[in-house]
mmCIF file of C-alpha atoms in Angstrom:
data_model
loop_
_atom_site.group_PDB
_atom_site.id
_atom_site.type_symbol
_atom_site.label_atom_id
_atom_site.label_comp_id
_atom_site.label_asym_id
_atom_site.label_seq_id
_atom_site.Cartn_x
_atom_site.Cartn_y
_atom_site.Cartn_z
ATOM 1 C CA UNK A 1 0.000 0.000 0.000
ATOM 2 C CA UNK A 2 1.548 3.382 -0.909
ATOM 3 C CA UNK A 3 2.599 5.542 2.040
ATOM 4 C CA UNK A 4 0.216 8.357 1.152
ATOM 5 C CA UNK A 5 -2.740 5.976 0.988
ATOM 6 C CA UNK A 6 -1.783 4.430 4.325
ATOM 7 C CA UNK A 7 -1.710 7.880 5.897
ATOM 8 C CA UNK A 8 -5.140 8.918 4.582
ATOM 9 C CA UNK A 9 -6.897 5.655 5.381
ATOM 10 C CA UNK A 10 -5.286 4.822 8.721
ATOM 11 C CA UNK A 11 -5.298 8.098 10.616
ATOM 12 C CA UNK A 12 -9.071 8.850 10.415
ATOM 13 C CA UNK A 13 -9.850 5.296 11.484
ATOM 14 C CA UNK A 14 -7.466 5.522 14.444
ATOM 15 C CA UNK A 15 -8.965 8.841 15.501
ATOM 16 C CA UNK A 16 -12.486 7.412 15.354
ATOM 17 C CA UNK A 17 -11.432 4.426 17.425
ATOM 18 C CA UNK A 18 -9.687 6.681 19.942
ATOM 19 C CA UNK A 19 -12.791 8.870 20.276
ATOM 20 C CA UNK A 20 -15.044 5.853 20.745
ATOM 21 C CA UNK A 21 -12.667 4.380 23.310
ATOM 22 C CA UNK A 22 -12.549 7.651 25.232
ATOM 23 C CA UNK A 23 -16.340 7.853 25.341
ATOM 24 C CA UNK A 24 -16.666 4.236 26.416
ATOM 25 C CA UNK A 25 -13.965 4.739 29.026
ATOM 26 C CA UNK A 26 -15.894 7.655 30.549
ATOM 27 C CA UNK A 27 -19.012 5.515 30.878
ATOM 28 C CA UNK A 28 -17.123 2.617 32.397
ATOM 29 C CA UNK A 29 -15.378 4.907 34.859
ATOM 30 C CA UNK A 30 -18.803 5.875 36.227
ATOM 31 C CA UNK A 31 -20.199 2.347 36.248
ATOM 32 C CA UNK A 32 -17.300 0.150 37.323
ATOM 33 C CA UNK A 33 -15.244 0.007 40.522
ATOM 34 C CA UNK A 34 -11.637 1.196 40.341
ATOM 35 C CA UNK A 35 -9.211 -1.496 39.217
ATOM 36 C CA UNK A 36 -6.078 -2.423 41.081
ATOM 37 C CA UNK A 37 -3.059 -0.383 39.916
ATOM 38 C CA UNK A 38 -0.037 -2.162 38.446
ATOM 39 C CA UNK A 39 -1.946 -5.377 37.762
ATOM 40 C CA UNK A 40 0.092 -7.518 35.374
ATOM 41 C CA UNK A 41 -1.848 -9.230 32.563
ATOM 42 C CA UNK A 42 -2.992 -12.707 33.563
ATOM 43 C CA UNK A 43 -2.971 -14.167 30.035
ATOM 44 C CA UNK A 44 0.050 -14.457 27.706
ATOM 45 C CA UNK A 45 0.411 -11.296 25.608
ATOM 46 C CA UNK A 46 0.664 -11.962 21.832
ATOM 47 C CA UNK A 47 3.885 -10.164 20.843
ATOM 48 C CA UNK A 48 5.866 -9.407 17.697
ATOM 49 C CA UNK A 49 9.490 -8.265 17.787
ATOM 50 C CA UNK A 50 10.661 -6.360 14.705
ATOM 51 C CA UNK A 51 13.870 -4.563 13.837
ATOM 52 C CA UNK A 52 17.392 -4.509 12.488
ATOM 53 C CA UNK A 53 20.791 -5.793 13.659
ATOM 54 C CA UNK A 54 20.503 -4.051 17.040
ATOM 55 C CA UNK A 55 17.338 -6.037 17.810
ATOM 56 C CA UNK A 56 18.775 -9.187 16.235
ATOM 57 C CA UNK A 57 21.961 -8.523 18.259
ATOM 58 C CA UNK A 58 24.413 -9.143 15.448
ATOM 59 C CA UNK A 59 27.747 -10.364 16.769
ATOM 60 C CA UNK A 60 26.400 -12.599 19.547
ATOM 61 C CA UNK A 61 26.533 -16.351 18.901
ATOM 62 C CA UNK A 62 24.913 -18.718 18.215
ATOM 63 C CA UNK A 63 22.545 -17.394 15.575
ATOM 64 C CA UNK A 64 19.090 -18.639 14.664
ATOM 65 C CA UNK A 65 18.515 -20.531 11.388
ATOM 66 C CA UNK A 66 22.248 -21.010 10.605
ATOM 67 C CA UNK A 67 21.535 -23.489 7.791
ATOM 68 C CA UNK A 68 18.851 -21.375 6.122
ATOM 69 C CA UNK A 69 18.927 -18.092 4.204
ATOM 70 C CA UNK A 70 17.485 -16.399 7.318
ATOM 71 C CA UNK A 71 20.799 -17.163 8.997
ATOM 72 C CA UNK A 72 22.121 -14.128 7.106
ATOM 73 C CA UNK A 73 19.961 -11.980 9.394
ATOM 74 C CA UNK A 74 22.544 -12.829 12.113
ATOM 75 C CA UNK A 75 19.722 -12.976 14.651
ATOM 76 C CA UNK A 76 21.254 -14.195 17.911
ATOM 77 C CA UNK A 77 19.453 -17.008 19.704
ATOM 78 C CA UNK A 78 20.010 -14.964 22.861
ATOM 79 C CA UNK A 79 19.149 -11.518 21.506
ATOM 80 C CA UNK A 80 17.651 -8.881 23.780
ATOM 81 C CA UNK A 81 14.044 -9.841 22.954
ATOM 82 C CA UNK A 82 14.744 -13.393 24.195
ATOM 83 C CA UNK A 83 16.430 -12.113 27.352
ATOM 84 C CA UNK A 84 13.664 -9.552 27.991
ATOM 85 C CA UNK A 85 10.989 -12.254 27.654
ATOM 86 C CA UNK A 86 12.707 -14.274 30.404
ATOM 87 C CA UNK A 87 13.098 -11.226 32.656
ATOM 88 C CA UNK A 88 9.372 -10.554 32.345
ATOM 89 C CA UNK A 89 8.504 -14.203 32.975
ATOM 90 C CA UNK A 90 10.361 -13.933 36.292
ATOM 91 C CA UNK A 91 7.797 -11.250 37.185
ATOM 92 C CA UNK A 92 4.881 -13.426 36.087
ATOM 93 C CA UNK A 93 4.400 -11.455 32.868
ATOM 94 C CA UNK A 94 4.191 -13.912 29.988
ATOM 95 C CA UNK A 95 4.721 -12.864 26.384
ATOM 96 C CA UNK A 96 3.421 -15.190 23.685
ATOM 97 C CA UNK A 97 6.046 -14.396 21.034
ATOM 98 C CA UNK A 98 4.246 -14.784 17.709
ATOM 99 C CA UNK A 99 7.420 -13.889 15.811
ATOM 100 C CA UNK A 100 10.809 -12.237 16.063
ATOM 101 C CA UNK A 101 11.487 -10.936 12.553
ATOM 102 C CA UNK A 102 14.476 -8.736 13.404
ATOM 103 C CA UNK A 103 17.136 -8.963 10.704
ATOM 104 C CA UNK A 104 20.535 -7.372 10.270
ATOM 105 C CA UNK A 105 20.573 -4.690 7.588
ATOM 106 C CA UNK A 106 16.827 -4.024 7.737
ATOM 107 C CA UNK A 107 15.628 -0.601 6.631
ATOM 108 C CA UNK A 108 12.368 0.958 7.780
ATOM 109 C CA UNK A 109 11.006 0.196 4.303
ATOM 110 C CA UNK A 110 11.512 -3.519 5.038
ATOM 111 C CA UNK A 111 8.610 -3.279 7.424
ATOM 112 C CA UNK A 112 6.477 -2.961 4.279
ATOM 113 C CA UNK A 113 8.440 -4.949 1.698
ATOM 114 C CA UNK A 114 10.726 -7.983 1.554
ATOM 115 C CA UNK A 115 14.378 -7.558 2.518
ATOM 116 C CA UNK A 116 17.160 -8.687 0.209
ATOM 117 C CA UNK A 117 19.772 -10.704 2.093
ATOM 118 C CA UNK A 118 23.509 -10.298 1.358
ATOM 119 C CA UNK A 119 25.510 -12.363 -1.129
ATOM 120 C CA UNK A 120 22.409 -13.353 -3.085
ATOM 121 C CA UNK A 121 21.140 -15.514 -0.215
ATOM 122 C CA UNK A 122 17.527 -14.659 -1.037
ATOM 123 C CA UNK A 123 14.952 -12.567 0.772
ATOM 124 C CA UNK A 124 12.997 -12.506 4.007
ATOM 125 C CA UNK A 125 9.344 -11.402 4.041
ATOM 126 C CA UNK A 126 8.230 -7.907 4.940
ATOM 127 C CA UNK A 127 8.200 -7.603 8.720
ATOM 128 C CA UNK A 128 4.558 -6.482 8.732
ATOM 129 C CA UNK A 129 3.566 -10.019 7.725
ATOM 130 C CA UNK A 130 4.290 -11.172 11.281
ATOM 131 C CA UNK A 131 1.475 -9.008 12.671
ATOM 132 C CA UNK A 132 -1.846 -10.683 13.457
ATOM 133 C CA UNK A 133 -5.248 -9.300 14.358
ATOM 134 C CA UNK A 134 -4.707 -10.403 17.964
ATOM 135 C CA UNK A 135 -1.151 -9.016 18.316
ATOM 136 C CA UNK A 136 -1.166 -6.974 21.521
ATOM 137 C CA UNK A 137 2.455 -5.800 21.666
ATOM 138 C CA UNK A 138 5.030 -4.765 19.023
ATOM 139 C CA UNK A 139 8.614 -4.065 20.109
ATOM 140 C CA UNK A 140 11.814 -3.261 18.236
ATOM 141 C CA UNK A 141 14.295 -0.851 16.644
ATOM 142 C CA UNK A 142 14.442 0.488 13.102
ATOM 143 C CA UNK A 143 15.981 3.660 11.709
ATOM 144 C CA UNK A 144 19.756 3.316 11.927
ATOM 145 C CA UNK A 145 20.147 1.752 8.489
ATOM 146 C CA UNK A 146 17.710 4.195 6.895
ATOM 147 C CA UNK A 147 19.756 7.046 8.354
ATOM 148 C CA UNK A 148 22.738 5.362 6.702
ATOM 149 C CA UNK A 149 24.907 4.890 9.772
ATOM 150 C CA UNK A 150 27.099 2.284 8.095
ATOM 151 C CA UNK A 151 27.665 4.716 5.225
ATOM 152 C CA UNK A 152 28.660 7.348 7.780
ATOM 153 C CA UNK A 153 31.154 4.926 9.328
ATOM 154 C CA UNK A 154 32.564 4.067 5.905
ATOM 155 C CA UNK A 155 32.831 7.738 5.008
ATOM 156 C CA UNK A 156 35.109 8.158 8.033
ATOM 157 C CA UNK A 157 37.116 4.918 7.864
ATOM 158 C CA UNK A 158 39.486 3.903 5.080
ATOM 159 C CA UNK A 159 39.684 0.429 6.632
ATOM 160 C CA UNK A 160 35.924 -0.069 6.384
ATOM 161 C CA UNK A 161 35.990 1.002 2.752
ATOM 162 C CA UNK A 162 38.425 -1.836 2.116
ATOM 163 C CA UNK A 163 38.268 -5.558 2.782
ATOM 164 C CA UNK A 164 37.641 -5.273 6.519
ATOM 165 C CA UNK A 165 34.219 -3.803 5.838
ATOM 166 C CA UNK A 166 33.136 -6.353 3.242
ATOM 167 C CA UNK A 167 30.189 -7.742 5.232
ATOM 168 C CA UNK A 168 29.078 -4.351 6.506
ATOM 169 C CA UNK A 169 26.295 -3.145 4.173
ATOM 170 C CA UNK A 170 26.388 0.199 2.405
ATOM 171 C CA UNK A 171 29.005 2.382 0.784
ATOM 172 C CA UNK A 172 30.671 5.612 1.804
ATOM 173 C CA UNK A 173 28.507 8.635 1.070
ATOM 174 C CA UNK A 174 31.202 10.036 -1.228
ATOM 175 C CA UNK A 175 34.168 7.768 -1.864
ATOM 176 C CA UNK A 176 36.009 10.605 -3.627
ATOM 177 C CA UNK A 177 36.183 12.486 -0.329
ATOM 178 C CA UNK A 178 39.049 11.220 1.895
ATOM 179 C CA UNK A 179 38.064 9.404 5.098
ATOM 180 C CA UNK A 180 40.338 11.692 7.073
ATOM 181 C CA UNK A 181 38.234 14.713 6.098
ATOM 182 C CA UNK A 182 34.861 13.262 7.092
ATOM 183 C CA UNK A 183 34.286 15.673 9.993
ATOM 184 C CA UNK A 184 34.298 18.614 7.596
ATOM 185 C CA UNK A 185 32.339 16.592 5.029
ATOM 186 C CA UNK A 186 29.374 16.026 7.365
ATOM 187 C CA UNK A 187 29.292 19.532 8.823
ATOM 188 C CA UNK A 188 29.318 21.495 5.556
ATOM 189 C CA UNK A 189 28.056 21.320 1.998
ATOM 190 C CA UNK A 190 26.786 18.124 0.427
ATOM 191 C CA UNK A 191 27.575 15.942 3.442
ATOM 192 C CA UNK A 192 25.510 18.091 5.785
ATOM 193 C CA UNK A 193 22.670 18.245 3.249
ATOM 194 C CA UNK A 194 22.755 14.452 2.958
ATOM 195 C CA UNK A 195 22.474 14.041 6.746
ATOM 196 C CA UNK A 196 19.590 16.535 6.903
ATOM 197 C CA UNK A 197 17.727 14.635 4.192
ATOM 198 C CA UNK A 198 18.295 11.251 5.835
ATOM 199 C CA UNK A 199 17.035 12.506 9.212
ATOM 200 C CA UNK A 200 13.840 13.801 7.575
ATOM 201 C CA UNK A 201 13.414 10.482 5.763
ATOM 202 C CA UNK A 202 13.730 8.520 9.014
ATOM 203 C CA UNK A 203 11.145 10.689 10.768
ATOM 204 C CA UNK A 204 8.620 10.374 7.943
ATOM 205 C CA UNK A 205 9.072 6.623 7.478
ATOM 206 C CA UNK A 206 9.014 5.837 11.203
ATOM 207 C CA UNK A 207 5.816 7.840 11.669
ATOM 208 C CA UNK A 208 4.254 6.023 8.726
ATOM 209 C CA UNK A 209 5.354 2.639 10.092
ATOM 210 C CA UNK A 210 4.096 3.233 13.629
ATOM 211 C CA UNK A 211 0.760 4.499 12.328
ATOM 212 C CA UNK A 212 0.558 1.509 9.997
ATOM 213 C CA UNK A 213 0.966 -0.941 12.866
ATOM 214 C CA UNK A 214 -2.375 0.259 14.207
ATOM 215 C CA UNK A 215 -4.112 -0.862 11.024
ATOM 216 C CA UNK A 216 -2.473 -4.289 11.146
ATOM 217 C CA UNK A 217 -3.123 -4.911 14.839
ATOM 218 C CA UNK A 218 -5.483 -2.212 16.080
ATOM 219 C CA UNK A 219 -5.183 -3.160 19.770
ATOM 220 C CA UNK A 220 -1.381 -3.430 19.877
ATOM 221 C CA UNK A 221 0.825 -1.334 22.120
ATOM 222 C CA UNK A 222 3.879 -0.198 20.173
ATOM 223 C CA UNK A 223 7.302 0.146 21.796
ATOM 224 C CA UNK A 224 10.071 1.720 19.710
ATOM 225 C CA UNK A 225 13.500 0.958 21.160
ATOM 226 C CA UNK A 226 16.285 3.497 20.658
ATOM 227 C CA UNK A 227 19.957 2.733 20.058
ATOM 228 C CA UNK A 228 22.647 2.573 22.763
ATOM 229 C CA UNK A 229 25.258 5.309 22.732
ATOM 230 C CA UNK A 230 28.377 4.504 20.718
ATOM 231 C CA UNK A 231 30.693 7.490 21.345
ATOM 232 C CA UNK A 232 31.267 8.999 24.806
ATOM 233 C CA UNK A 233 31.168 12.716 25.557
ATOM 234 C CA UNK A 234 34.866 12.509 26.466
ATOM 235 C CA UNK A 235 36.243 11.274 23.164
ATOM 236 C CA UNK A 236 39.774 11.175 24.605
ATOM 237 C CA UNK A 237 38.766 7.778 26.031
ATOM 238 C CA UNK A 238 38.638 6.517 22.436
ATOM 239 C CA UNK A 239 42.393 7.027 21.966
ATOM 240 C CA UNK A 240 43.206 3.884 23.986
ATOM 241 C CA UNK A 241 42.439 0.298 22.937
ATOM 242 C CA UNK A 242 40.135 -1.705 25.181
ATOM 243 C CA UNK A 243 41.837 -4.308 27.416
ATOM 244 C CA UNK A 244 43.104 -7.186 25.301
ATOM 245 C CA UNK A 245 42.609 -5.289 22.041
ATOM 246 C CA UNK A 246 45.171 -3.865 19.626
ATOM 247 C CA UNK A 247 42.795 -1.691 17.555
ATOM 248 C CA UNK A 248 41.308 1.537 18.852
ATOM 249 C CA UNK A 249 37.555 1.269 19.552
ATOM 250 C CA UNK A 250 36.784 3.200 16.358
ATOM 251 C CA UNK A 251 39.812 1.944 14.446
ATOM 252 C CA UNK A 252 41.114 4.580 12.008
ATOM 253 C CA UNK A 253 38.203 7.045 12.293
ATOM 254 C CA UNK A 254 39.801 10.454 12.974
ATOM 255 C CA UNK A 255 39.504 11.829 16.507
ATOM 256 C CA UNK A 256 37.830 15.022 15.264
ATOM 257 C CA UNK A 257 35.113 12.947 13.575
ATOM 258 C CA UNK A 258 33.973 11.186 16.765
ATOM 259 C CA UNK A 259 31.844 14.117 18.023
ATOM 260 C CA UNK A 260 30.255 14.262 14.553
ATOM 261 C CA UNK A 261 29.316 10.572 14.814
ATOM 262 C CA UNK A 262 27.846 11.194 18.249
ATOM 263 C CA UNK A 263 25.841 14.178 17.003
ATOM 264 C CA UNK A 264 24.441 12.081 14.144
ATOM 265 C CA UNK A 265 23.389 9.382 16.606
ATOM 266 C CA UNK A 266 21.845 11.916 19.003
ATOM 267 C CA UNK A 267 19.881 13.340 16.100
ATOM 268 C CA UNK A 268 18.611 9.849 15.253
ATOM 269 C CA UNK A 269 17.593 9.344 18.879
ATOM 270 C CA UNK A 270 15.670 12.630 18.887
ATOM 271 C CA UNK A 271 13.911 11.761 15.608
ATOM 272 C CA UNK A 272 12.864 8.352 16.945
ATOM 273 C CA UNK A 273 11.605 9.879 20.177
ATOM 274 C CA UNK A 274 9.540 12.427 18.242
ATOM 275 C CA UNK A 275 8.051 9.809 15.890
ATOM 276 C CA UNK A 276 6.985 7.723 18.885
ATOM 277 C CA UNK A 277 5.428 10.722 20.636
ATOM 278 C CA UNK A 278 3.609 11.873 17.495
ATOM 279 C CA UNK A 279 2.002 8.445 16.987
ATOM 280 C CA UNK A 280 1.203 7.581 20.592
ATOM 281 C CA UNK A 281 3.863 4.866 20.784
ATOM 282 C CA UNK A 282 6.227 4.322 23.708
ATOM 283 C CA UNK A 283 9.963 4.894 23.459
ATOM 284 C CA UNK A 284 12.902 3.207 25.192
ATOM 285 C CA UNK A 285 15.677 5.803 25.401
ATOM 286 C CA UNK A 286 18.937 3.865 25.474
ATOM 287 C CA UNK A 287 21.174 6.718 24.311
ATOM 288 C CA UNK A 288 20.677 8.680 27.541
ATOM 289 C CA UNK A 289 21.244 5.626 29.738
ATOM 290 C CA UNK A 290 24.367 4.108 28.192
ATOM 291 C CA UNK A 291 26.804 7.031 28.457
ATOM 292 C CA UNK A 292 29.119 4.908 30.629
ATOM 293 C CA UNK A 293 28.936 1.842 28.394
ATOM 294 C CA UNK A 294 30.093 3.179 25.029
ATOM 295 C CA UNK A 295 32.641 1.493 22.778
ATOM 296 C CA UNK A 296 35.351 3.515 24.529
ATOM 297 C CA UNK A 297 34.568 2.512 28.128
ATOM 298 C CA UNK A 298 37.089 -0.314 28.426
ATOM 299 C CA UNK A 299 35.923 -3.209 30.584
ATOM 300 C CA UNK A 300 32.558 -1.473 30.999
ATOM 301 C CA UNK A 301 31.950 -1.163 27.279
ATOM 302 C CA UNK A 302 28.568 -2.355 26.096
ATOM 303 C CA UNK A 303 29.528 -1.813 22.446
ATOM 304 C CA UNK A 304 32.060 -3.976 20.635
ATOM 305 C CA UNK A 305 34.839 -2.038 18.943
ATOM 306 C CA UNK A 306 34.549 -1.328 15.237
ATOM 307 C CA UNK A 307 37.104 -3.983 14.255
ATOM 308 C CA UNK A 308 37.113 -6.002 17.483
ATOM 309 C CA UNK A 309 36.320 -9.687 16.903
ATOM 310 C CA UNK A 310 32.711 -10.556 17.641
ATOM 311 C CA UNK A 311 31.443 -14.016 18.622
ATOM 312 C CA UNK A 312 30.174 -14.804 15.102
ATOM 313 C CA UNK A 313 32.467 -16.549 12.626
ATOM 314 C CA UNK A 314 32.496 -16.169 8.859
ATOM 315 C CA UNK A 315 34.499 -19.087 7.545
ATOM 316 C CA UNK A 316 37.665 -19.419 9.638
ATOM 317 C CA UNK A 317 37.547 -15.850 10.966
ATOM 318 C CA UNK A 318 35.424 -13.952 13.441
ATOM 319 C CA UNK A 319 33.412 -11.065 12.054
ATOM 320 C CA UNK A 320 34.065 -7.654 13.630
ATOM 321 C CA UNK A 321 31.495 -6.171 16.010
ATOM 322 C CA UNK A 322 31.115 -3.128 13.737
ATOM 323 C CA UNK A 323 30.033 -1.113 16.819
ATOM 324 C CA UNK A 324 27.150 -3.372 17.917
ATOM 325 C CA UNK A 325 26.168 -4.286 21.474
ATOM 326 C CA UNK A 326 28.166 -7.058 23.100
ATOM 327 C CA UNK A 327 26.652 -9.273 25.806
ATOM 328 C CA UNK A 328 26.852 -6.496 28.401
ATOM 329 C CA UNK A 329 25.167 -4.078 26.003
ATOM 330 C CA UNK A 330 22.564 -6.701 25.096
ATOM 331 C CA UNK A 331 21.692 -7.126 28.761
ATOM 332 C CA UNK A 332 21.218 -3.350 29.147
ATOM 333 C CA UNK A 333 18.918 -3.358 26.123
ATOM 334 C CA UNK A 334 16.939 -6.253 27.618
ATOM 335 C CA UNK A 335 16.665 -4.700 31.078
ATOM 336 C CA UNK A 336 15.402 -1.333 29.901
ATOM 337 C CA UNK A 337 13.086 -2.821 27.274
ATOM 338 C CA UNK A 338 11.580 -5.267 29.771
ATOM 339 C CA UNK A 339 10.994 -2.410 32.217
ATOM 340 C CA UNK A 340 9.178 -0.386 29.552
ATOM 341 C CA UNK A 341 7.055 -3.382 28.511
ATOM 342 C CA UNK A 342 6.090 -3.966 32.138
ATOM 343 C CA UNK A 343 5.115 -0.311 32.477
ATOM 344 C CA UNK A 344 3.037 -0.443 29.277
ATOM 345 C CA UNK A 345 1.207 -3.647 30.177
ATOM 346 C CA UNK A 346 0.453 -2.430 33.702
ATOM 347 C CA UNK A 347 -1.230 0.777 32.524
#
């Protein structure tokens, strides 16, 4: 369904349903006794997890479906949705997971249309196909790939433009511009204009997606999960390798480009927060709560270094983390997401 048509058909229907619900709620408030606050749902909650590599938790092994094309999604068996489900079960909140369709490399547009897997491995269905009429909860992260964060990293790293970035999707924004000049590239001229355009695209597409979920599963609560912080405020911490590592956390990305990367991520976080607020969805703000667990925080890092070996192997070699959450980061994602889900279901 074209985006414009989804907007014009979905929004009036949602507003009518909201008005009817408000009127019914007023009547029930007069007729029914007050319910107990913070009462967890007694029945399993039909749930769909959606998203990209940060929901799939690329880099953590083992992965689901290793012998199938879907294995190229690099969805960890123990990704944060799986860990969050167990945390909630410990509190007697049961999620009936109808599907976890998170897949590395997913764009927001892959909510609506099939995603092409790398190396000609085939496709996975549009993530919307996992939604059912009785889905009550939708949780996940999308937006980083649509913003083009891997292209930003490749713009700033000569190593990622070469063989070490072969599995990382995307190309540099402008390969004719030297990686060492990427700070100036993204703060002036065409580079700045590109970032502005991508941020607007993310906001529009996220708003469209979150609104569209209400037409697929009209009773579903929607929880959009932000991205953990990659670069610390004190970028001097990034000039030292993590314990046991020889590469710097951000490899050959110039020191003056690190604040630019952080600003791009903060902008993405703000856009996601606004899209959630504008559509009545809930938002899990990880950026503001992971300032001490960035890629440059040594033993406390929740983000694997750009070229640090992850737990996933590709042939005889381990794939790099490419600045994705490690197990510590995954557990932070799970903890904060589970807390938000509990809050939503107890409303």
